[in-house]
Coordinates of C-alpha atoms and ligand atoms in Angstrom, one line a residue:
M1 CA 142.6 130.5 117.5
S2 CA 146.3 131.4 117.9
D3 CA 147.8 132.8 121.1
Q4 CA 148.7 135.9 119.3
A5 CA 145.1 136.4 118.2
T6 CA 143.9 135.8 121.7
T7 CA 146.3 138.3 123.3
R8 CA 145.4 140.9 120.6
S9 CA 141.7 140.4 121.1
L10 CA 141.9 141.1 124.9
R11 CA 143.2 144.7 124.8
S12 CA 140.6 147.1 126.1
R13 CA 139.4 149.5 123.5
R14 CA 136.1 150.9 124.8
S15 CA 137.1 154.4 123.9
N16 CA 139.2 155.1 120.8
L17 CA 140.3 158.7 120.9
A18 CA 140.9 160.3 117.5
V19 CA 143.6 163.1 117.5
P20 CA 144.6 165.0 114.3
G21 CA 148.3 164.5 113.6
S22 CA 148.5 168.1 112.5
N23 CA 147.8 169.3 116.0
P24 CA 150.8 168.9 118.3
K25 CA 149.0 170.5 121.2
M26 CA 146.1 168.0 121.1
L27 CA 148.6 165.1 120.6
G28 CA 150.2 166.2 123.8
K29 CA 147.0 166.5 125.8
A30 CA 145.4 163.2 124.6
K31 CA 147.5 160.9 126.8
G32 CA 146.2 162.6 129.9
L33 CA 142.6 161.5 129.1
P34 CA 141.2 158.2 130.3
A35 CA 140.7 156.8 126.8
D36 CA 141.7 153.1 126.3
Q37 CA 143.2 153.8 122.8
I38 CA 144.6 156.9 121.2
F39 CA 144.8 157.0 117.5
M40 CA 146.8 159.7 115.8
D41 CA 145.4 160.6 112.5
L42 CA 147.2 161.3 109.2
E43 CA 144.1 160.8 107.1
D44 CA 140.9 162.9 106.8
S45 CA 141.5 165.3 109.7
V46 CA 144.7 166.4 108.1
A47 CA 144.8 168.7 105.1
P48 CA 146.9 167.5 102.1
I49 CA 149.5 170.2 102.5
A50 CA 149.9 169.4 106.2
K51 CA 150.5 165.6 105.8
A52 CA 154.3 165.7 105.8
E53 CA 154.4 167.8 109.0
A54 CA 151.8 165.6 110.6
R55 CA 154.0 162.5 110.2
K56 CA 156.7 164.3 112.1
N57 CA 154.4 165.4 114.9
V58 CA 153.1 161.8 115.2
V59 CA 156.6 160.3 115.4
A60 CA 157.5 162.9 118.1
A61 CA 154.4 162.3 120.1
L62 CA 154.8 158.5 120.1
N63 CA 158.5 158.7 121.1
E64 CA 157.7 161.1 123.9
G65 CA 155.9 158.2 125.7
G66 CA 153.7 158.5 128.7
Y67 CA 150.7 156.5 127.3
D68 CA 150.4 154.4 130.3
G69 CA 149.0 151.1 128.9
K70 CA 146.8 152.8 126.3
V71 CA 146.7 151.3 122.8
R72 CA 148.8 153.6 120.5
A73 CA 147.6 153.6 116.9
V74 CA 148.3 155.7 113.8
R75 CA 145.8 156.0 111.0
V76 CA 147.6 156.3 107.7
N77 CA 146.0 157.4 104.4
D78 CA 144.1 154.9 102.4
L79 CA 145.6 153.0 99.5
T80 CA 143.9 155.1 96.8
T81 CA 146.2 158.0 97.7
H82 CA 149.9 158.3 97.1
W83 CA 150.7 159.0 100.8
T84 CA 150.1 155.5 102.3
Y85 CA 153.6 154.0 101.9
R86 CA 155.4 157.0 103.2
D87 CA 153.1 157.3 106.1
V88 CA 153.8 153.7 107.1
I89 CA 157.6 153.8 106.5
E90 CA 158.2 157.2 108.2
V91 CA 156.1 156.4 111.3
V92 CA 157.2 152.7 111.8
E93 CA 160.8 153.3 111.0
N94 CA 161.0 156.2 113.4
A95 CA 158.6 155.2 116.2
G96 CA 157.8 151.5 115.5
Q97 CA 158.8 150.4 119.0
N98 CA 156.4 152.9 120.6
L99 CA 153.4 152.0 118.4
D100 CA 150.9 149.2 118.8
C101 CA 148.8 149.4 115.6
I102 CA 148.5 150.9 112.1
M103 CA 145.0 151.7 111.2
L104 CA 144.2 151.4 107.5
P105 CA 141.1 153.3 106.4
K106 CA 138.7 152.5 103.5
V107 CA 140.0 149.0 103.2
Q108 CA 138.3 147.3 100.2
T109 CA 140.1 144.0 99.8
A110 CA 142.2 141.4 101.6
E111 CA 145.1 142.3 99.3
Q112 CA 145.3 145.7 100.9
I113 CA 145.9 144.1 104.3
H114 CA 148.5 141.7 102.7
W115 CA 150.3 144.8 101.4
L116 CA 150.4 146.4 104.8
D117 CA 151.4 143.2 106.5
M118 CA 154.3 142.7 104.1
L119 CA 155.5 146.3 104.4
L120 CA 155.4 146.1 108.2
S121 CA 157.4 142.9 108.2
Q122 CA 160.0 144.4 105.9
I123 CA 160.3 147.4 108.2
E124 CA 160.4 145.3 111.3
H125 CA 163.2 143.1 109.9
T126 CA 165.2 146.1 108.7
M127 CA 165.0 148.0 111.9
G128 CA 165.6 144.9 114.1
F129 CA 162.0 145.1 115.7
E130 CA 160.1 142.1 116.7
V131 CA 158.4 140.8 113.5
G132 CA 154.6 140.7 113.7
R133 CA 154.2 142.7 116.9
I134 CA 152.6 145.8 115.3
G135 CA 148.9 145.1 114.7
I136 CA 146.5 146.3 112.0
E137 CA 143.1 148.0 112.5
A138 CA 140.9 147.7 109.4
Q139 CA 138.3 150.4 108.8
I140 CA 135.3 149.4 106.7
E141 CA 134.0 152.5 105.0
N142 CA 132.5 151.5 101.7
A143 CA 130.3 148.8 100.1
L144 CA 133.2 146.9 98.6
G145 CA 134.9 146.7 102.0
L146 CA 131.8 145.4 103.6
V147 CA 131.2 142.8 100.9
N148 CA 134.8 141.6 101.5
V149 CA 134.9 141.9 105.3
D150 CA 135.3 138.2 106.0
A151 CA 138.4 138.1 103.8
I152 CA 139.7 141.3 105.3
A153 CA 139.3 140.1 108.9
S154 CA 141.1 136.9 108.2
A155 CA 143.8 138.3 105.9
S156 CA 146.5 138.5 108.6
P157 CA 147.1 137.6 112.2
R158 CA 148.1 141.2 112.7
V159 CA 144.5 142.3 112.2
E160 CA 143.2 143.3 115.7
T161 CA 140.0 145.3 115.0
I162 CA 137.4 145.8 112.3
I163 CA 136.1 149.4 112.5
F164 CA 132.9 150.8 111.1
G165 CA 133.5 154.2 109.4
P166 CA 129.9 155.6 109.2
A167 CA 130.6 158.9 107.5
D168 CA 132.5 157.6 104.5
F169 CA 130.2 154.6 104.5
M170 CA 127.1 156.7 104.3
A171 CA 128.6 158.6 101.3
S172 CA 129.7 155.3 99.7
I173 CA 126.1 153.9 99.6
N174 CA 124.4 157.2 98.8
M175 CA 122.5 157.2 102.1
K176 CA 120.1 160.2 102.1
S177 CA 121.4 161.9 105.2
L178 CA 124.2 164.1 106.4
V179 CA 123.9 163.3 110.1
V180 CA 126.4 160.6 111.0
G181 CA 125.1 157.8 113.1
E182 CA 121.5 159.1 113.2
Q183 CA 118.7 157.4 111.2
P184 CA 118.2 158.7 107.7
P185 CA 114.8 160.6 107.5
G186 CA 112.2 158.4 105.7
Y187 CA 113.6 155.1 106.9
D188 CA 110.9 154.2 109.4
V189 CA 111.1 150.4 109.5
G190 CA 114.0 149.9 111.8
D191 CA 117.7 150.7 112.3
A192 CA 119.3 151.6 108.9
Y193 CA 122.7 150.6 110.3
H194 CA 121.7 147.2 111.6
Y195 CA 122.8 145.2 108.7
I196 CA 126.2 147.0 108.4
L197 CA 126.9 146.7 112.1
S198 CA 125.9 143.0 112.3
R199 CA 127.9 142.2 109.2
I200 CA 131.0 143.7 110.7
L201 CA 130.4 142.0 114.0
M202 CA 130.0 138.6 112.5
A203 CA 133.3 138.9 110.6
A204 CA 135.0 140.2 113.8
R205 CA 133.6 137.4 116.0
A206 CA 134.3 134.7 113.3
Y207 CA 138.0 135.6 113.3
D208 CA 138.5 136.7 116.9
K209 CA 138.9 140.4 116.2
Q210 CA 137.4 143.3 118.1
A211 CA 134.5 145.2 116.5
I212 CA 134.7 148.9 116.9
D213 CA 132.0 151.5 116.1
G214 CA 133.0 154.8 114.5
P215 CA 132.5 158.4 115.3
Y216 CA 129.5 160.4 116.4
L217 CA 130.0 163.9 115.0
Q218 CA 127.6 165.9 117.2
I219 CA 130.3 166.2 119.8
K220 CA 128.3 168.4 122.2
D221 CA 125.4 166.0 122.3
V222 CA 126.8 163.4 124.8
E223 CA 123.3 161.9 125.3
G224 CA 123.1 161.3 121.5
Y225 CA 126.5 159.7 121.7
R226 CA 125.3 157.4 124.4
R227 CA 122.1 156.5 122.5
V228 CA 124.0 155.5 119.3
A229 CA 126.8 153.8 121.3
N230 CA 124.3 151.7 123.3
R231 CA 123.0 150.2 120.0
S232 CA 126.4 148.8 118.9
A233 CA 127.3 147.9 122.5
A234 CA 124.0 145.9 122.8
L235 CA 124.8 144.0 119.7
G236 CA 128.3 143.1 121.0
F237 CA 130.7 145.7 119.8
D238 CA 133.8 146.3 121.9
G239 CA 134.2 150.1 121.7
K240 CA 133.6 153.3 119.8
W241 CA 135.6 156.3 118.6
V242 CA 135.6 159.4 120.6
L243 CA 136.3 162.8 119.0
H244 CA 136.1 164.9 122.1
P245 CA 137.1 164.5 125.7
G246 CA 133.4 164.8 126.7
Q247 CA 132.7 161.5 124.9
V248 CA 135.4 159.4 126.7
E249 CA 133.6 158.7 129.9
A250 CA 130.4 157.8 128.0
A251 CA 132.3 155.3 125.9
N252 CA 134.0 153.7 128.8
E253 CA 130.7 153.3 130.6
V254 CA 128.6 152.1 127.7
Y255 CA 131.2 149.4 126.6
S256 CA 131.9 148.1 130.1
P257 CA 129.7 145.4 131.6
R258 CA 127.4 146.8 134.4
Q259 CA 128.8 145.9 137.8
D260 CA 126.0 143.4 138.6
D261 CA 126.5 141.7 135.2
Y262 CA 130.3 141.5 135.9
D263 CA 129.7 140.0 139.4
H264 CA 127.2 137.6 138.0
A265 CA 129.6 136.5 135.2
E266 CA 132.4 135.8 137.7
M267 CA 130.0 133.9 140.0
I268 CA 128.9 131.7 137.1
L269 CA 132.5 130.9 136.2
D270 CA 133.4 130.0 139.8
A271 CA 130.2 128.0 140.4
Y272 CA 130.5 126.1 137.1
A273 CA 134.2 125.3 137.8
Y274 CA 133.2 124.0 141.3
F275 CA 130.1 121.9 140.2
T276 CA 131.9 120.3 137.2
S277 CA 134.8 119.3 139.5
E278 CA 135.1 116.0 141.3
E279 CA 134.5 117.8 144.6
G280 CA 131.4 119.5 143.3
G281 CA 129.8 116.3 142.0
A282 CA 131.1 116.4 138.4
R283 CA 127.8 117.8 137.1
G284 CA 127.3 119.7 133.8
A285 CA 124.0 121.5 134.5
V286 CA 123.4 122.9 137.9
M287 CA 121.5 125.6 139.7
L288 CA 123.0 128.9 140.7
G289 CA 120.3 130.5 142.8
D290 CA 117.2 130.4 140.7
E291 CA 119.1 130.0 137.4
M292 CA 120.2 126.9 135.7
I293 CA 123.8 127.1 134.3
D294 CA 125.7 124.9 131.9
E295 CA 128.5 125.1 129.4
A296 CA 126.8 127.7 127.3
S297 CA 126.3 129.9 130.4
R298 CA 130.0 129.6 131.0
K299 CA 130.8 130.8 127.5
M300 CA 128.5 133.8 127.9
A301 CA 130.0 134.5 131.3
L302 CA 133.5 134.4 129.9
V303 CA 132.7 137.2 127.5
I304 CA 131.4 139.5 130.2
S305 CA 134.2 138.6 132.6
A306 CA 136.9 139.2 129.9
K307 CA 135.4 142.6 129.2
G308 CA 135.2 143.5 132.9
R309 CA 138.7 142.3 133.6
A310 CA 140.2 144.1 130.6
A311 CA 138.4 147.3 131.9
G312 CA 140.0 146.8 135.3
M313 CA 136.7 146.1 137.1
E314 CA 136.7 144.5 140.5
R315 CA 134.2 141.9 141.7
T316 CA 132.1 142.7 144.7
Q317 CA 130.8 139.1 145.4
T318 CA 132.4 135.8 145.9
F319 CA 131.2 132.2 145.4
T320 CA 130.9 130.0 148.4
P321 CA 130.4 126.3 147.7
P322 CA 127.4 124.7 149.4
E323 CA 128.1 122.9 152.7
Ligands
LIG1 C1 135.4 157.7 109.8 O1 136.5 157.6 109.3 C2 134.2 157.7 109.1 O2 134.3 157.9 107.9 O3 133.2 157.7 109.7
LIG2 MG1 136.4 157.8 107.1

């Protein structure tokens, strides 16, 4: 695992706010919301005749600044269109130093990531930017992308996230439903998204990337959003898109550890560090209260602790070594 990959995988991305690049007013408002990431869209929320203007809006919004530690991403058009190269060149040449990631939608093969990686390197060299700083977010939105997700995740150290795009995905596999994220009627033997989410999650974890769930389109139904978000959060996903300010808080909550889990994780780390030390008796398996902890417990605790720390949580308990 490279240091670069580690740093990239630690950015908090519980809520990923989508903002149409064609809407300067919404671009201006987005940075005031408590989302971890803002992605400015040049793809499906922007009409073909508005694409050129949207690129300009996005460049202006990025250069205006004020994002206060949020991850700043731009979703370009996918590589089956003729817009992609201009999207990347115009945005990165003009606002590359104020941008964290390019999101590539409908990724189907590792070669598409190689293309973007090379183009970014060329622009960074030309402009005198730090080469390799701008990350890539890969959206998996069709069957071919899912089949190739391991190769996509490992195609470049720039890849930071693997994102599920449920709407396009449902269309790509002919799923018999128009309600994004909800179970297709007639499928009564489990969760129709389980395989897709798990497949994405395995690729993300195998290559130290973040796994991000996609949009929930019933934007007024915050309870529905929570229900669907809870599923991917329970599996291990790091965050989810938000399409409306009303969904931001729900995402931040659902993808953060609960306070008692966070406290517990920090206690395990402290206790394990103490008991494995000379002073603590150099033991590998010990009791913390009624629970036995060992190296595997430490690894599980590290995950929760990293998520809590990235989310800015504070612990409310401290470990005291026994007398
Ligand atoms: C998002 O892009 C989706 O297709 O769900
Ligand atoms: Mg899509």
